[in-house]
Coordinates of C-alpha atoms (C1' of nucleotides) in Angstrom, one line a residue:
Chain A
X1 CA 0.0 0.0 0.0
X2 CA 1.5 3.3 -1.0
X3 CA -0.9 5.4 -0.7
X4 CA 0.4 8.6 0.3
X5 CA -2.7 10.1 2.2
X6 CA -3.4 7.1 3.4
X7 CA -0.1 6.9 5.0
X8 CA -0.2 10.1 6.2
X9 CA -3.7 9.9 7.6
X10 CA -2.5 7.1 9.5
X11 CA -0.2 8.7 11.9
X12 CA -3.4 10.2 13.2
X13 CA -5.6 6.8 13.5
X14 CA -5.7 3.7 12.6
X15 CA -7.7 2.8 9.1
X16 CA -9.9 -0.5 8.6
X17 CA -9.7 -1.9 4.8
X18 CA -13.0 -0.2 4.2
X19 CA -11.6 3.0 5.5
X20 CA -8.4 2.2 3.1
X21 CA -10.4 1.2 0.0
X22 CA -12.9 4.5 0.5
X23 CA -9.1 6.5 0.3
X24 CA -8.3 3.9 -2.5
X25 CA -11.0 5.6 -4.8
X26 CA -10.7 9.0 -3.2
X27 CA -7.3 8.8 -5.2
X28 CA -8.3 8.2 -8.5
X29 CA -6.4 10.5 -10.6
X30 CA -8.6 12.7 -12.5
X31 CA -5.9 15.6 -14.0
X32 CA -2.3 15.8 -15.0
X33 CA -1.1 19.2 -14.8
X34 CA 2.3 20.0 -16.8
X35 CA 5.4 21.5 -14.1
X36 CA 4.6 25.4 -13.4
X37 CA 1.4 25.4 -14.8
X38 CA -1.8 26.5 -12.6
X39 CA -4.3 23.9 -10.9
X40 CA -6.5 26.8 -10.3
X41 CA -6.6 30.6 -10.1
X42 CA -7.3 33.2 -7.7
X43 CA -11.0 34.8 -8.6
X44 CA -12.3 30.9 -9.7
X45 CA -14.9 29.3 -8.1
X46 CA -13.6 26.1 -6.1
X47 CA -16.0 23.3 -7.3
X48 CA -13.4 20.8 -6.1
X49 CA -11.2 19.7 -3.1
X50 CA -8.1 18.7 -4.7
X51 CA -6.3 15.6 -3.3
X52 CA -2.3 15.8 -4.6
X53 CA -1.6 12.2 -5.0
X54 CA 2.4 12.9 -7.1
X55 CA 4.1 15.8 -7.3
X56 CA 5.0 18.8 -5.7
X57 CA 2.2 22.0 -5.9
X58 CA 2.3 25.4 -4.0
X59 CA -0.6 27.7 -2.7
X60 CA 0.6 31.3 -3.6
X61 CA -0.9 35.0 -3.6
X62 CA 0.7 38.0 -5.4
X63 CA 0.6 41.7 -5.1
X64 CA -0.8 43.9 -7.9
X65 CA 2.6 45.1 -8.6
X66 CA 3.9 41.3 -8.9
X67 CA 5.0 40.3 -5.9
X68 CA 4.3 37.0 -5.1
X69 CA 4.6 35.1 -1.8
X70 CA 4.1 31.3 -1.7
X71 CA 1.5 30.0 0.6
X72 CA 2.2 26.6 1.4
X73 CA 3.8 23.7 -0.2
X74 CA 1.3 20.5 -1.3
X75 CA 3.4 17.2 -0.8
X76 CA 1.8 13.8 -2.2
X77 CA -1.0 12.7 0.1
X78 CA -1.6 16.5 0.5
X79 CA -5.2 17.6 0.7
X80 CA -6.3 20.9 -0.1
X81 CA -9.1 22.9 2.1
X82 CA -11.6 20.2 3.1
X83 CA -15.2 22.4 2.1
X84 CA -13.5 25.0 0.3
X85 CA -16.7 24.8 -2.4
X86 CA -18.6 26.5 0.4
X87 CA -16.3 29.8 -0.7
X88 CA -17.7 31.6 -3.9
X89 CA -14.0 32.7 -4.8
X90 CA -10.5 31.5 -4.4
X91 CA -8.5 33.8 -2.4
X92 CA -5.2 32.4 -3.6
X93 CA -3.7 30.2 -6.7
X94 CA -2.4 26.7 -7.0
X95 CA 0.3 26.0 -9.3
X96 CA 2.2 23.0 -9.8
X97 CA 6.2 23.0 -9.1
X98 CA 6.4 19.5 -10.7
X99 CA 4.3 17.2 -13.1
X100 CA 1.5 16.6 -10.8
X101 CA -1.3 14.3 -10.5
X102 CA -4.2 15.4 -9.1
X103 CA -7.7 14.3 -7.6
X104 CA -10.2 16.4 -8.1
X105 CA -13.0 15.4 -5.6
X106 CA -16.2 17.1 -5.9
X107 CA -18.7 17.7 -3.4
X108 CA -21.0 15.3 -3.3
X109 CA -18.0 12.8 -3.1
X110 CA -16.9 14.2 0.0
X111 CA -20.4 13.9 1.5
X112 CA -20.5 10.7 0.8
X113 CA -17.4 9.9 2.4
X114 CA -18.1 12.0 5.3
X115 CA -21.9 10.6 6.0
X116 CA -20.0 6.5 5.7
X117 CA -16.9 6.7 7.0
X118 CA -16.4 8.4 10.3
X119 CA -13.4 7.4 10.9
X120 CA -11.4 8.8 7.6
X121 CA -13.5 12.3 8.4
X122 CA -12.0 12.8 11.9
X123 CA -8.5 12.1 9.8
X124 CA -9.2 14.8 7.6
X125 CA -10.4 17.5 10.0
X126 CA -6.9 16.3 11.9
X127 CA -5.4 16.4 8.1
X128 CA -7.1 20.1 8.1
X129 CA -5.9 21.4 11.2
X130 CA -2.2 20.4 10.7
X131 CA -2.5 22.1 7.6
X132 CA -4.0 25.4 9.8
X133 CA -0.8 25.2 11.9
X134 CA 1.4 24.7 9.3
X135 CA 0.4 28.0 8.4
X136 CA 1.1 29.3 11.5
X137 CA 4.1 28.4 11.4
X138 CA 5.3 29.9 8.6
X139 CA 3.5 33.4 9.9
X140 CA 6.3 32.8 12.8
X141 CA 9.3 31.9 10.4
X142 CA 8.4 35.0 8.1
X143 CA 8.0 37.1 11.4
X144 CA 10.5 36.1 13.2
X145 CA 13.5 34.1 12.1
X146 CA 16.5 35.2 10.1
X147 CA 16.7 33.9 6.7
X148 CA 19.6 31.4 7.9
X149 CA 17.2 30.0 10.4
X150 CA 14.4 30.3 7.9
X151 CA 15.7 28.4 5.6
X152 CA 16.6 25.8 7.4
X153 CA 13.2 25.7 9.3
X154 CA 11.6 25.2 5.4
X155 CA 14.3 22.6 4.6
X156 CA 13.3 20.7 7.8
X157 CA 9.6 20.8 7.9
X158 CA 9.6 19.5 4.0
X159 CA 12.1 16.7 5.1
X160 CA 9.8 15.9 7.7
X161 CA 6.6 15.8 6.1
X162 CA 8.2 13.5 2.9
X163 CA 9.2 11.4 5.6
X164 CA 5.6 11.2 7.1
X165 CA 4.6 9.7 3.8
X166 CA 7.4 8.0 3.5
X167 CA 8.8 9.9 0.3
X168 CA 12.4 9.7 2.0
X169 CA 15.2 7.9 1.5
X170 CA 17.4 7.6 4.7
X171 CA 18.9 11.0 5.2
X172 CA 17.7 12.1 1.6
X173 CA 15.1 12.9 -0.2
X174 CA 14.0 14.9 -4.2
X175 CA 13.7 18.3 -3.7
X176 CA 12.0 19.8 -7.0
X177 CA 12.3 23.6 -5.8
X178 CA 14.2 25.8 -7.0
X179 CA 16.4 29.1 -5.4
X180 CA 13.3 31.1 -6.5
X181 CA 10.6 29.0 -4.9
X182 CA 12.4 29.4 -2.0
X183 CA 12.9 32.3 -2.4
X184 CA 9.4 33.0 -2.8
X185 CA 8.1 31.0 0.3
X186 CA 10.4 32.8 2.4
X187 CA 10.1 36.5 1.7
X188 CA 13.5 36.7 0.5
X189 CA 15.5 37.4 -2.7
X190 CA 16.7 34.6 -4.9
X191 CA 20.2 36.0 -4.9
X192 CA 20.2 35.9 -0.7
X193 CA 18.8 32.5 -0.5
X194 CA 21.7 31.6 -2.9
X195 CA 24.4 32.7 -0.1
X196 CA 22.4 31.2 2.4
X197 CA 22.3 28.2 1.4
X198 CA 25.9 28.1 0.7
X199 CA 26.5 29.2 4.7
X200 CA 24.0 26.4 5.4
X201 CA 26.4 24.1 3.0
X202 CA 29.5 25.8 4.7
X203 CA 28.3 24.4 8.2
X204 CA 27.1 20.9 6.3
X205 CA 23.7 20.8 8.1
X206 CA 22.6 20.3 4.7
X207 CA 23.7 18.9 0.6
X208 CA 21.6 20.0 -1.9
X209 CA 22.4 19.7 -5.2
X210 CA 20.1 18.1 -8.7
X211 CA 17.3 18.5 -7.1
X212 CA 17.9 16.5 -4.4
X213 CA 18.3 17.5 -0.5
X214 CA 20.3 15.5 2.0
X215 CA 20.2 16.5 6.0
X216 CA 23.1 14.4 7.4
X217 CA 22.2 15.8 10.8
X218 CA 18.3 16.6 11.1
X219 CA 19.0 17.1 14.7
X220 CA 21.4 20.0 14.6
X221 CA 19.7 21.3 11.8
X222 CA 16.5 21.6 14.2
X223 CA 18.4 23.3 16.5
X224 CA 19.2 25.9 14.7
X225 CA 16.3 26.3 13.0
X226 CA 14.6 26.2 16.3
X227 CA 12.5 23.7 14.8
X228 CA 9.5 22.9 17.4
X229 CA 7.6 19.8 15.8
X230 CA 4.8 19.8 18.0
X231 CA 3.3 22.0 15.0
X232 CA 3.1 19.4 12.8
X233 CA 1.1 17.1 14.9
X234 CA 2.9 13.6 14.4
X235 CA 2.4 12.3 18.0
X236 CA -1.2 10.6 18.2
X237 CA -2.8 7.5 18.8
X238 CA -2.1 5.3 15.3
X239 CA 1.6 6.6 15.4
X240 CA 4.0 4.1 14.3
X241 CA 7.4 4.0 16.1
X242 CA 9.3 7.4 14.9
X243 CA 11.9 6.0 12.8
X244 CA 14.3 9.1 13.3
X245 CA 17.5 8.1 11.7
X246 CA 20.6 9.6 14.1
X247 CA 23.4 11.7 12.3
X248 CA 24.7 10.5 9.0
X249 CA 28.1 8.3 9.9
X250 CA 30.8 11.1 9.2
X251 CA 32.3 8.5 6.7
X252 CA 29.4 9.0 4.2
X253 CA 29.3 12.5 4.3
X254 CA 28.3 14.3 0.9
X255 CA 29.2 11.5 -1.0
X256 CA 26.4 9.8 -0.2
X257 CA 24.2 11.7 -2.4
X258 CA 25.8 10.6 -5.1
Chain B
X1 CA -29.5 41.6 18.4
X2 CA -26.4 42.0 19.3
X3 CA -24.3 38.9 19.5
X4 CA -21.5 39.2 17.1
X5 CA -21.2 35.8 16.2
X6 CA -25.0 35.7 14.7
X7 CA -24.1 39.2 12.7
X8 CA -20.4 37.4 11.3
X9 CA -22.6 34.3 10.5
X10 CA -25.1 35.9 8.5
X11 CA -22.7 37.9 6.7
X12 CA -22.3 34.6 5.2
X13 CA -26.0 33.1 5.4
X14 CA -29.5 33.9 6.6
X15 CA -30.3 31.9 9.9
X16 CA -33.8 31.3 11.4
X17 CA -35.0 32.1 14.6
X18 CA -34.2 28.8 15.9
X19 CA -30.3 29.2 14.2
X20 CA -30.4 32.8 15.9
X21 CA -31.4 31.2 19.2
X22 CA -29.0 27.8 18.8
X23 CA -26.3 30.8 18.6
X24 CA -27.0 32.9 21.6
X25 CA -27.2 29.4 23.6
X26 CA -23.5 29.0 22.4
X27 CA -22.1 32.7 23.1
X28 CA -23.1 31.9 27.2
X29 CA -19.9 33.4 28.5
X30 CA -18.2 31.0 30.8
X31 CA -15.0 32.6 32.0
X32 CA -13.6 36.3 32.2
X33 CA -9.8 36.9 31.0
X34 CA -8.1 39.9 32.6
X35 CA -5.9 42.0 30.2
X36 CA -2.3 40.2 29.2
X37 CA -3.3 36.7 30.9
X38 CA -2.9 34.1 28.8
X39 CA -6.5 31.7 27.7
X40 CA -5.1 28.5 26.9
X41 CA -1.1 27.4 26.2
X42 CA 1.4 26.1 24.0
X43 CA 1.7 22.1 25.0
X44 CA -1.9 22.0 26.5
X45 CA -4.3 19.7 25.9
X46 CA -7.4 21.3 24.1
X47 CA -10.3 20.4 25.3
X48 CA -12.8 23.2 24.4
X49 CA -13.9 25.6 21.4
X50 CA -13.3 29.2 22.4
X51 CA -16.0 31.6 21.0
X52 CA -14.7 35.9 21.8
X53 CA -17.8 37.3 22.6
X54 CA -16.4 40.3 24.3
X55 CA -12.8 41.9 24.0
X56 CA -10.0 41.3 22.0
X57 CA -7.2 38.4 22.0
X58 CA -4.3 37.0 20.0
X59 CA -2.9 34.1 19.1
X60 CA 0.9 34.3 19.5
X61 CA 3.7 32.0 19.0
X62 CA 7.2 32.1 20.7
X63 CA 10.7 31.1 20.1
X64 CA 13.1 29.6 22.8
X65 CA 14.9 32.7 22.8
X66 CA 11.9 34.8 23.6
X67 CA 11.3 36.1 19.8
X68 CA 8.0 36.2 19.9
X69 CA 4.8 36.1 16.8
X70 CA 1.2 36.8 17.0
X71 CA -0.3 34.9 14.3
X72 CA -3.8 36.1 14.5
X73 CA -6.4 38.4 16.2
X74 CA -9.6 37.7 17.6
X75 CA -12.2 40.4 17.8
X76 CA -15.3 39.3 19.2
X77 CA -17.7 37.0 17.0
X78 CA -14.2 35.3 16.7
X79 CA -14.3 31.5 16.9
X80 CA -11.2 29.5 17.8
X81 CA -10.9 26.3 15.4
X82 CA -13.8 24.6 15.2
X83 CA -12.7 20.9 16.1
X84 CA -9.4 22.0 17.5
X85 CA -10.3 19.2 20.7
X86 CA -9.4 16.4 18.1
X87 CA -5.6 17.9 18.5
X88 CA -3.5 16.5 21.3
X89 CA -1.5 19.6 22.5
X90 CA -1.8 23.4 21.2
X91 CA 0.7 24.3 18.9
X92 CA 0.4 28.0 20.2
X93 CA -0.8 30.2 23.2
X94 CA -4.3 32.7 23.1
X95 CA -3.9 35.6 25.1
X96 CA -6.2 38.3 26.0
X97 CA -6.0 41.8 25.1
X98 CA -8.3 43.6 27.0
X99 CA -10.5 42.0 29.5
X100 CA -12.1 39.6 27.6
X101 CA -15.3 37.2 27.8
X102 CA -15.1 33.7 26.1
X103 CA -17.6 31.3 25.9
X104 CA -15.6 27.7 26.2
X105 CA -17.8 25.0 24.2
X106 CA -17.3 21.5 24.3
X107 CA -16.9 19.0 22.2
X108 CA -20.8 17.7 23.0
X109 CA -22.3 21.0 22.3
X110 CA -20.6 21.3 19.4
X111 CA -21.7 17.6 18.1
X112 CA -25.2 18.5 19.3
X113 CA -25.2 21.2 17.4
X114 CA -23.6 20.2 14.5
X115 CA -26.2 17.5 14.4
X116 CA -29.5 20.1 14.3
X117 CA -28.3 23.0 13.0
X118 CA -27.0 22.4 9.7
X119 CA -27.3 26.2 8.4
X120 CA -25.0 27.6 11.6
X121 CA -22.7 24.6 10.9
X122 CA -22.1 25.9 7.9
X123 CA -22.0 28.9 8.9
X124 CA -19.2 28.0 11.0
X125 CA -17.3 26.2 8.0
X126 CA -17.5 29.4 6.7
X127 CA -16.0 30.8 9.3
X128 CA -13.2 28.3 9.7
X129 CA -12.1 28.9 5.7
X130 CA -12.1 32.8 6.3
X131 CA -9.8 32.6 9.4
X132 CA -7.8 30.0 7.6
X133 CA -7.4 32.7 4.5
X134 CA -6.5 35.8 6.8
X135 CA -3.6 34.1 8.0
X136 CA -2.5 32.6 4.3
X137 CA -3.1 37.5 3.6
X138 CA -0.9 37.5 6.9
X139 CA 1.9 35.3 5.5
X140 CA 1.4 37.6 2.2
X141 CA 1.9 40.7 4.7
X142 CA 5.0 39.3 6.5
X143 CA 6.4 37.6 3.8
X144 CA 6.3 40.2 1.0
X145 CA 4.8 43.8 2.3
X146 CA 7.0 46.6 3.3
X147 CA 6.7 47.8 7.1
X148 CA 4.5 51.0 5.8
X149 CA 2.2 49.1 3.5
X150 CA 2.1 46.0 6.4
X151 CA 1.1 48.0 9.0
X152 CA -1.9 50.1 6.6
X153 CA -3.1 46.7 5.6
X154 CA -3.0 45.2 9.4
X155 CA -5.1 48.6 10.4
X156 CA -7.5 47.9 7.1
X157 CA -8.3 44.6 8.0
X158 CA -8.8 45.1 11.7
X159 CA -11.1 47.8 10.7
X160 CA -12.9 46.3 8.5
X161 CA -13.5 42.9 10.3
X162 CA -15.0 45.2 13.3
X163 CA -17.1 46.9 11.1
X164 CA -18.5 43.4 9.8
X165 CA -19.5 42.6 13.8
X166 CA -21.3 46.2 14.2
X167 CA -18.1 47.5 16.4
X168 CA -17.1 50.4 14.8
X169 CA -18.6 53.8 15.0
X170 CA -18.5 55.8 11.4
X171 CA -14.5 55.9 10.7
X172 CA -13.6 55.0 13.8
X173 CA -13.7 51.8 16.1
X174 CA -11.9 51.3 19.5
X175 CA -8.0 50.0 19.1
X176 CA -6.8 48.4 22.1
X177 CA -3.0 47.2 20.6
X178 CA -0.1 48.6 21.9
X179 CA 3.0 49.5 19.3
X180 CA 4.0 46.6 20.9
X181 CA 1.6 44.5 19.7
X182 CA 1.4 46.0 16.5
X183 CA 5.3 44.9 16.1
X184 CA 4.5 41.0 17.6
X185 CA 2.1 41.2 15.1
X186 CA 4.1 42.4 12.1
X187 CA 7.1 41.0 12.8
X188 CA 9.1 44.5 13.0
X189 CA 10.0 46.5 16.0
X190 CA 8.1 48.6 18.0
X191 CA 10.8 51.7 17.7
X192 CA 10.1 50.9 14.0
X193 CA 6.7 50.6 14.3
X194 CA 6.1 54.0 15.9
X195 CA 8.0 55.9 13.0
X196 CA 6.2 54.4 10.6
X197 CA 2.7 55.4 12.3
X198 CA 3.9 58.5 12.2
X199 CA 4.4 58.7 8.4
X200 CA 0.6 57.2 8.1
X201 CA -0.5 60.4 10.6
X202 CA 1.8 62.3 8.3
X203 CA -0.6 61.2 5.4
X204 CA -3.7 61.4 7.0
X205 CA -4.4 58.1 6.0
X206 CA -4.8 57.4 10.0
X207 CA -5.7 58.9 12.8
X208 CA -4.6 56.7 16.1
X209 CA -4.6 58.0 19.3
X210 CA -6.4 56.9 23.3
X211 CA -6.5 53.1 21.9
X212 CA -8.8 54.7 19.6
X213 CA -8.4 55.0 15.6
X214 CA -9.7 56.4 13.2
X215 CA -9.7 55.9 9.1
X216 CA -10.5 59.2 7.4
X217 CA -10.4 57.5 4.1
X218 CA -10.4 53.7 3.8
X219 CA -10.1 53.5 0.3
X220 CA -6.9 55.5 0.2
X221 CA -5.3 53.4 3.1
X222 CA -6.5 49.9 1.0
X223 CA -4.5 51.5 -1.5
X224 CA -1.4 51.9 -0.6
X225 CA -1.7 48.4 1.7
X226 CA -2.6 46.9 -1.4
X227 CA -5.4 45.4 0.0
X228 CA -7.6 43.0 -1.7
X229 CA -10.8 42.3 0.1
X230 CA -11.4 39.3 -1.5
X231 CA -9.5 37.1 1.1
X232 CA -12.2 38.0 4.0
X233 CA -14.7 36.8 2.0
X234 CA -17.6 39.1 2.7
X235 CA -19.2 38.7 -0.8
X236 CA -21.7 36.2 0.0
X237 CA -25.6 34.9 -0.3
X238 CA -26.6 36.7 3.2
X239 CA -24.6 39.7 2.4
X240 CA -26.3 42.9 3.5
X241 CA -25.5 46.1 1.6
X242 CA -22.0 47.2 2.0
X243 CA -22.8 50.5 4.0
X244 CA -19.1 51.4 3.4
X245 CA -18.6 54.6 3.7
X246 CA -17.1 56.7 1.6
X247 CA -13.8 59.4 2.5
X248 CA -14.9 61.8 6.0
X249 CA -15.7 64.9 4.7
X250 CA -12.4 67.0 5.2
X251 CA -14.4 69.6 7.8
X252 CA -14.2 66.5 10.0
X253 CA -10.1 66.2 9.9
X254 CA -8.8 64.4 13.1
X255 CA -11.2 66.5 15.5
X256 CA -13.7 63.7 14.3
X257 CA -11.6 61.6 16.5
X258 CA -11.8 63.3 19.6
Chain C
dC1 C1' 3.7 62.2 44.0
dG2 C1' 6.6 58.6 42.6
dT3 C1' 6.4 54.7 39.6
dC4 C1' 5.4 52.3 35.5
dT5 C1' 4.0 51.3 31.0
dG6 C1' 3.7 53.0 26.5
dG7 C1' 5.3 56.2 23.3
dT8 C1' 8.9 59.1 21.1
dT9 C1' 13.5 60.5 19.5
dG10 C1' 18.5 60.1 17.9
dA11 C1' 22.7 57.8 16.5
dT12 C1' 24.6 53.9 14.6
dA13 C1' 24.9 49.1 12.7
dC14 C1' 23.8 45.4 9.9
dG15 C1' 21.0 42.0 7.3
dA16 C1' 18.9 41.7 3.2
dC17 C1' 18.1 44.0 -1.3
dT18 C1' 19.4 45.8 -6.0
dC19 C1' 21.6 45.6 -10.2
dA20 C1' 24.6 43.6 -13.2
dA21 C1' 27.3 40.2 -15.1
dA22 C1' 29.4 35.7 -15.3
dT23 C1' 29.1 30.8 -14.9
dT24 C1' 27.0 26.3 -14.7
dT25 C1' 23.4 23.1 -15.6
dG26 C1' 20.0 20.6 -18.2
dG27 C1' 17.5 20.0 -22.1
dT28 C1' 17.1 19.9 -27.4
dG29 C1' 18.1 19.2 -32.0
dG30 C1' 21.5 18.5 -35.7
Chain D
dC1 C1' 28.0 13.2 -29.3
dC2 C1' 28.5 17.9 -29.7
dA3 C1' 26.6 22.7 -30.3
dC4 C1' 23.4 25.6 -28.6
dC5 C1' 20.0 27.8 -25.7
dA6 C1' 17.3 28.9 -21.7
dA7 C1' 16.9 28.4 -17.0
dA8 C1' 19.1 28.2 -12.7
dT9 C1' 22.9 29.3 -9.9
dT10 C1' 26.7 32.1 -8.4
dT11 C1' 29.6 36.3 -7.7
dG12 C1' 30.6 41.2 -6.7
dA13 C1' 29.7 46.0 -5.4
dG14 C1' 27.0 49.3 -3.5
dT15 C1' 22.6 50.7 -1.1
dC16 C1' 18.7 50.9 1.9
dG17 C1' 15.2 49.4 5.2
dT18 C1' 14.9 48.0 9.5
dA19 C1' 17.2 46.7 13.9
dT20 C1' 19.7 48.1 18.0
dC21 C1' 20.8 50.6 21.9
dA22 C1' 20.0 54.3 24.8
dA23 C1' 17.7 58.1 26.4
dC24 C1' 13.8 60.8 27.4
dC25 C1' 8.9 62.1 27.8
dA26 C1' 3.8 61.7 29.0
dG27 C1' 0.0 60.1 30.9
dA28 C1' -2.3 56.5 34.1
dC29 C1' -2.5 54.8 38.4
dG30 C1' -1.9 53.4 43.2

DNA sequence: CGTCTGGTTGATACGACTCAAATTTGGTGG
DNA sequence: CCACCAAATTTGAGTCGTATCAACCAGACG
């Protein structure tokens, strides 16, 4: 079973095969949409929920002079604004950083689920509420921390959450974004996050290079990220034992990305 | 009718007289706050629904080293994550601003009414999505606004969300934030934050003064905040008309105020 | 009437931005 | 397999917005 919000639904509760198989169809993919192209505009009318089964998305907002902040990041099992039909305009876009499949789930779908399967709805209001905090987070690392610790905080919290749907691969992981996307979820300039992430390289708390991120020491990158994970809400009930890898073995090193 | 949770709801929808009723049942204030005392805390175990039905609060973050974020407002009307109870521990504080009344709701009430009142509970979706969309306009205001046009917007939207619960009075509403709540809020300094009030004064886009402010000309201050209404979703089926008010006559000036 | 909190001012420092150009990478077609 | 191009990354120099630190002031309050 790879079902990515499956997976992720399950560190919240546990899921009986019913439960499994309503998330089964839940997932049908319904859209492809091509790397930085649009799922969905600011203005539209949300007749879906959209369910990211692969591929990486962003929530983002500009300015009228073209500014343009990103929201939020959508990982696989990702699931975007449970009742957002019940707005009459989208406040914000969706655009796709990678190739993405997509699951667009329409109203009367979710009811469905929602009126047969209690226990998938509590997951998705927990699903919901992490996502709400999430967002609250970020409103702290835009408010608060330097760009060092910013980025860091980012490069953390997406480790973290790939590794909740297990989209990681010992220390490493793919990491489609480029300086500009993080550039543009951080409130920063491409050029700075460009010497930031060297400094970050400089102090190897992090490798990333083709598109690919390895944390050889999540722990002391935490710490100086000041990376508080209660936010994300991993510790409940159906939580499986948290297999937190210790530092990368100094003889590994970089190499190992290779 | 006063309760400002009825009035925000049916900004959104129209309720009956049994909806109207199933409200004022809810807003039974159970516990006073005193000024700068904290509601509930990071770590603790949520156990209610807080509804604001008198005063104002924040929801604030902090960093080990004492940095220290408020994420969000709440003016009264204000309700505190529906569902939040299926969360083990708060990823945040909620402190009070001024004395404040809060009606804590359980997790029964809120099934019971959840179960007869389907117009409210969707009403209270509602809700939900809007406070989930200010703070996605606050990580736009942190993330990519300058301190001047942060601070208009932050005084637009207050504004304008008191005016949607009845609470303000012609241009002007009550203002109980210190500068140094204004600077949690915005993630800049309170020296900073008094300078750059001063340039709005200097523009007469503001007038701010006895915890009292006052807007001469809203559309001139949305303006240069670059604010878009959109994301506070006040366009809706129940919608009265928008008895916005257009620039105070000049006569008026800043005396209005006093 | 002293004390305290909140607001104001001034001088200086620094983190992040801007602009501009060079370099590297990845993809594409000949 | 190489030549070419566009996109992404990197570098450098100079500037600016906001922070810092340190006083000082005003009104509220006990």
């Amino acid at each position: 079973m790879n079902n990515a919000l499956a997976k992720r639904l399950e560190t919240f509760t546990r899921l009986s095969p019913d439960d499994r198989h309503a998330i089964e169809r839940l997932s049908k993919v319904t859209r492809i949409v091509a790397p930085r192209r649009d799922l969905i505009r600011e203005g539209e009318n949300p007749r879906f929920v959209h369910l990211m089964v692969d591929g990486w998305a962003c929530r983002y907002k500009t300015l009228p002079d073209g500014r343009r902040q990103i929201v939020a990041f959508f990982l696989p099992g990702d699931f975007c604004d449970l009742n957002v039909y019940i707005l009459k305009a989208m406040d914000h876009s969706v655009g796709a950083i990678t190739r993405l499949s997509v699951a667009d789930i329409s109203r009367d779908e979710m009811d469905r689920l929602t009126a047969t399967r209690p226990r998938v709805t509590q997951a998705l209001w927990w699903e919901s509420l992490v996502n709400n905090s999430i967002q609250r987070e970020w409103t702290l690392n835009l408010g608060q921390r330097t760009a060092y610790e910013r980025i860091a905080h980012l490069l953390a919290e997406l480790y973290l959450r790939l590794r909740a749907v297990g989209l990681t691969n010992g220390y490493s992981c793919d990491f489609p974004l480029t300086q500009n996307d993080l550039a543009d979820a951080t409130g920063l300039t491409a050029v700075h996050v460009n010497r930031t992430l060297q400094d970050l390289r400089r102090n190897e708390l992090i490798v990333l290079e083709h598109k690919h991120l390895t944390i050889p020491d999540i722990k002391r990158l935490k710490e100086v990220a000041m990376f508080n994970p209660n936010y994300l809400h991993l510790e409940h009930e159906g939580r499986h034992l948290d297999a937190c890898p210790g530092p990368m073995p100094l003889a590994l090193g970089s190499q190992a990305a290779t």
